[in-house]
PDB file of C-alpha atoms in Angstrom:
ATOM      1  CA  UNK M  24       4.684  62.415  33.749  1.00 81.00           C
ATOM      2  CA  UNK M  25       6.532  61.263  37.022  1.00 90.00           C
ATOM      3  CA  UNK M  26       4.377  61.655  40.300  1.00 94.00           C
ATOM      4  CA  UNK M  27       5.476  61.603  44.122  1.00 96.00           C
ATOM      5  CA  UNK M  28       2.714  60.525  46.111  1.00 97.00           C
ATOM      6  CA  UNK M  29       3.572  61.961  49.950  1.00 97.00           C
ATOM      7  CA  UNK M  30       1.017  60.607  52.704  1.00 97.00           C
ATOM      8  CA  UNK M  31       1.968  61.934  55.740  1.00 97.00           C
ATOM      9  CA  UNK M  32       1.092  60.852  59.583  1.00 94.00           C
ATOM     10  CA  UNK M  33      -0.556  64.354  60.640  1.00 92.00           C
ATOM     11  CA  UNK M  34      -1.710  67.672  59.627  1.00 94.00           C
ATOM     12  CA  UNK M  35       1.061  70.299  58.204  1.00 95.00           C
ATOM     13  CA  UNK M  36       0.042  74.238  57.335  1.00 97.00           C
ATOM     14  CA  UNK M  37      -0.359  74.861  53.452  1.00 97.00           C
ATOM     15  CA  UNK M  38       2.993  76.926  53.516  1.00 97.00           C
ATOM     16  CA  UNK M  39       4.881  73.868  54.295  1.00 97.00           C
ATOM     17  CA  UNK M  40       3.107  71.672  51.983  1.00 97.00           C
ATOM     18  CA  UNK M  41       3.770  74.245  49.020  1.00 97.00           C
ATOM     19  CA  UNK M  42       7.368  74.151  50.182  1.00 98.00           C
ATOM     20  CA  UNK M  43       7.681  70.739  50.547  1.00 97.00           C
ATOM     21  CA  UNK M  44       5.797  69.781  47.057  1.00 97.00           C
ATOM     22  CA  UNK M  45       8.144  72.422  45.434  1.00 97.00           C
ATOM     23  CA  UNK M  46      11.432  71.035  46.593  1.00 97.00           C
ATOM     24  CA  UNK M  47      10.291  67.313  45.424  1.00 97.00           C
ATOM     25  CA  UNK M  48       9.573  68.967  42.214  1.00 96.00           C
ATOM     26  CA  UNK M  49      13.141  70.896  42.172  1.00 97.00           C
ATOM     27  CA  UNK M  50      14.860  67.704  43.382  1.00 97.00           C
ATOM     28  CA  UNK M  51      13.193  65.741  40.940  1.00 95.00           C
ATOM     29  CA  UNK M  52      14.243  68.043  38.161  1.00 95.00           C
ATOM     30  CA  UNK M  53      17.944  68.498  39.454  1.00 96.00           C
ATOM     31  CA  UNK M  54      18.466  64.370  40.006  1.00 95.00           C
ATOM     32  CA  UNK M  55      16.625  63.064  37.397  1.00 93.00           C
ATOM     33  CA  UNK M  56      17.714  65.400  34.911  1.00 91.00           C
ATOM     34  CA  UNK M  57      14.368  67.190  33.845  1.00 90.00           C
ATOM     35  CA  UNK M  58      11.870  70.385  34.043  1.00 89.00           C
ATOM     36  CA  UNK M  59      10.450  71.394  37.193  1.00 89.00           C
ATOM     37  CA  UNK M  60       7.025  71.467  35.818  1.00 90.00           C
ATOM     38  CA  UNK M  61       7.233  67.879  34.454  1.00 91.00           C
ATOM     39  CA  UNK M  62       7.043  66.100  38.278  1.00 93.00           C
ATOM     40  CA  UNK M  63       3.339  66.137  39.925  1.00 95.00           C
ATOM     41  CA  UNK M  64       3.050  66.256  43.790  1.00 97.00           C
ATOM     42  CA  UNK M  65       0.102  64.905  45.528  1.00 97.00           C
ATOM     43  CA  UNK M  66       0.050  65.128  49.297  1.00 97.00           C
ATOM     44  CA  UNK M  67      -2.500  63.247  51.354  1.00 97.00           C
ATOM     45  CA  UNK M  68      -2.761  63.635  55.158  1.00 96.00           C
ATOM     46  CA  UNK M  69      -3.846  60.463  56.515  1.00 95.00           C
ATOM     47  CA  UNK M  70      -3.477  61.959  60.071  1.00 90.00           C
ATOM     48  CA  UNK M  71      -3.119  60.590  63.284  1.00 88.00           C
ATOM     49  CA  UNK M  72      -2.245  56.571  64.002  1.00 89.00           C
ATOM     50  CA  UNK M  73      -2.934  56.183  60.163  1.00 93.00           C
ATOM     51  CA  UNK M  74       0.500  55.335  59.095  1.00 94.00           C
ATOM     52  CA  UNK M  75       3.308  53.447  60.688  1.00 93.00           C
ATOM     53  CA  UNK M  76       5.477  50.014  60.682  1.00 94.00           C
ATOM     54  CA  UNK M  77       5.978  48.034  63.105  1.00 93.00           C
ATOM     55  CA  UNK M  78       9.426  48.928  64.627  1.00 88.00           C
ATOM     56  CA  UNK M  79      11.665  47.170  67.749  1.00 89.00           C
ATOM     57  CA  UNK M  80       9.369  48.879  70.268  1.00 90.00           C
ATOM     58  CA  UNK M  81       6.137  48.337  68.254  1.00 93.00           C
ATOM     59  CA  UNK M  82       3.917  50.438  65.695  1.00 94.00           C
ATOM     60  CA  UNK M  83       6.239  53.615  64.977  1.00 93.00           C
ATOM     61  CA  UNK M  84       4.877  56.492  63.100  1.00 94.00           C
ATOM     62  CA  UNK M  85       5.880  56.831  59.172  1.00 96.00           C
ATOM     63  CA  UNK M  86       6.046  59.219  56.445  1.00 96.00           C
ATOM     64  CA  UNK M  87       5.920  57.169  52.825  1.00 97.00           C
ATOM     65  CA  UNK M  88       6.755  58.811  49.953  1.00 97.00           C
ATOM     66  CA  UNK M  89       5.633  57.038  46.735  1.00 96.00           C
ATOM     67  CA  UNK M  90       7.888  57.840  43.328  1.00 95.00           C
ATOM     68  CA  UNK M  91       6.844  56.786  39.674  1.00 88.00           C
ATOM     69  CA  UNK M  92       9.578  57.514  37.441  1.00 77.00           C
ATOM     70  CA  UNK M  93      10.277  57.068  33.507  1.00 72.00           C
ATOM     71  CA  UNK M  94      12.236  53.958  32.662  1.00 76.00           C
ATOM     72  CA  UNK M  95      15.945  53.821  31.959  1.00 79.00           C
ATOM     73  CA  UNK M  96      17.249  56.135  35.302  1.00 82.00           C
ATOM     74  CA  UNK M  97      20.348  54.501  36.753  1.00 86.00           C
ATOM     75  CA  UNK M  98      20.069  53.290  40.130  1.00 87.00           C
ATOM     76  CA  UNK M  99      22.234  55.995  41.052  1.00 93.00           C
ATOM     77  CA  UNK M 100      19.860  58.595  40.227  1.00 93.00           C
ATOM     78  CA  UNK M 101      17.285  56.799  42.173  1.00 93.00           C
ATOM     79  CA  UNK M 102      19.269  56.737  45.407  1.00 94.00           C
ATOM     80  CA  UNK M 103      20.030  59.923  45.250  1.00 96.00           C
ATOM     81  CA  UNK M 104      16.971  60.999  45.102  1.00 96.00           C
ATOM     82  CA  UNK M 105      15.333  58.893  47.926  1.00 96.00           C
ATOM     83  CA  UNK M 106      17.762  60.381  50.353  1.00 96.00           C
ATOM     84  CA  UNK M 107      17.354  63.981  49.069  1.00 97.00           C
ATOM     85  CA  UNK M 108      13.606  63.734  49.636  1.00 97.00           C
ATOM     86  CA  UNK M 109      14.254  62.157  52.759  1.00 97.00           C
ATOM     87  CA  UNK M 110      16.640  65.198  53.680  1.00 97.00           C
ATOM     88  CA  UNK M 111      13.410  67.658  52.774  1.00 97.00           C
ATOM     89  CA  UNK M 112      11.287  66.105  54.869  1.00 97.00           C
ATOM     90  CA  UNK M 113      13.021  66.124  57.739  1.00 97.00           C
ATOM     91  CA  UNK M 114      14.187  69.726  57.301  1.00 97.00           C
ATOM     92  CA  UNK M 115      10.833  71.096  56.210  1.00 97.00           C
ATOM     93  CA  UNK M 116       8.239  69.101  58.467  1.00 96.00           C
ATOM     94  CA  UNK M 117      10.912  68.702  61.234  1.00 95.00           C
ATOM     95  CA  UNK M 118      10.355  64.821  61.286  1.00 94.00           C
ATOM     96  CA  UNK M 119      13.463  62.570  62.178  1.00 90.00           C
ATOM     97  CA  UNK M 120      14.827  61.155  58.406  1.00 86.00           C
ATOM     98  CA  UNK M 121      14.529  57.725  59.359  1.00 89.00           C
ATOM     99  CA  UNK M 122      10.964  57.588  60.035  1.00 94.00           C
ATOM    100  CA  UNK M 123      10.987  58.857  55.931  1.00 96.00           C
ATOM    101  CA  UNK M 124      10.428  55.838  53.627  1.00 95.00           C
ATOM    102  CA  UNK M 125      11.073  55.923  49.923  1.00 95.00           C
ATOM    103  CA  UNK M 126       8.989  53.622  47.334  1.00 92.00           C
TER     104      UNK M 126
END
């Protein structure tokens, strides 16, 4: 089963983490050509000053998203479906899309 591991910087309400797990698992399906059901979402709040990279102006605050796929999905597929979670992010938890990265 593919998994999407989402830590996140801070604290979001449950609403917006059922939203955000279910459009993973509806991207996920869409992209990578699959069921919804088949994609697991785990979410882990790490909170604040837990995650980040080290940017031009120092430590700079991070979502990672973490995707485990089945073999044999073109590159192309891959892509598309790093951005599109990116785009979710930053439309659900209101987060700029380049602080999103994609594993």
């Amino acid at each position: 089963m593919p998994y999407l591991q989402i830590n996140l910087p801070g604290h979001y309400s449950g609403e917006k983490k059922r939203d955000l797990g279910t459009r993973f698992c509806e991207l996920y399906a869409k992209i990578m050509k699959t069921q919804s059901w088949r994609p697991n979402v785990g979410i882990s709040e790490l909170g604040k000053d837990n995650l980040m990279r080290i940017g031009e102006n120092g430590p700079e605050t991070i979502i990672m998203i973490l995707v485990e796929y089945r073999r044999g999905r073109p590159v192309e597929y891959r892509l598309d479906l790093a951005r599109k979670l990116a785009e979710a992010c930053k439309e659900i938890l209101d987060v700029p899309e380049n602080s999103v990265l994609v594993e």
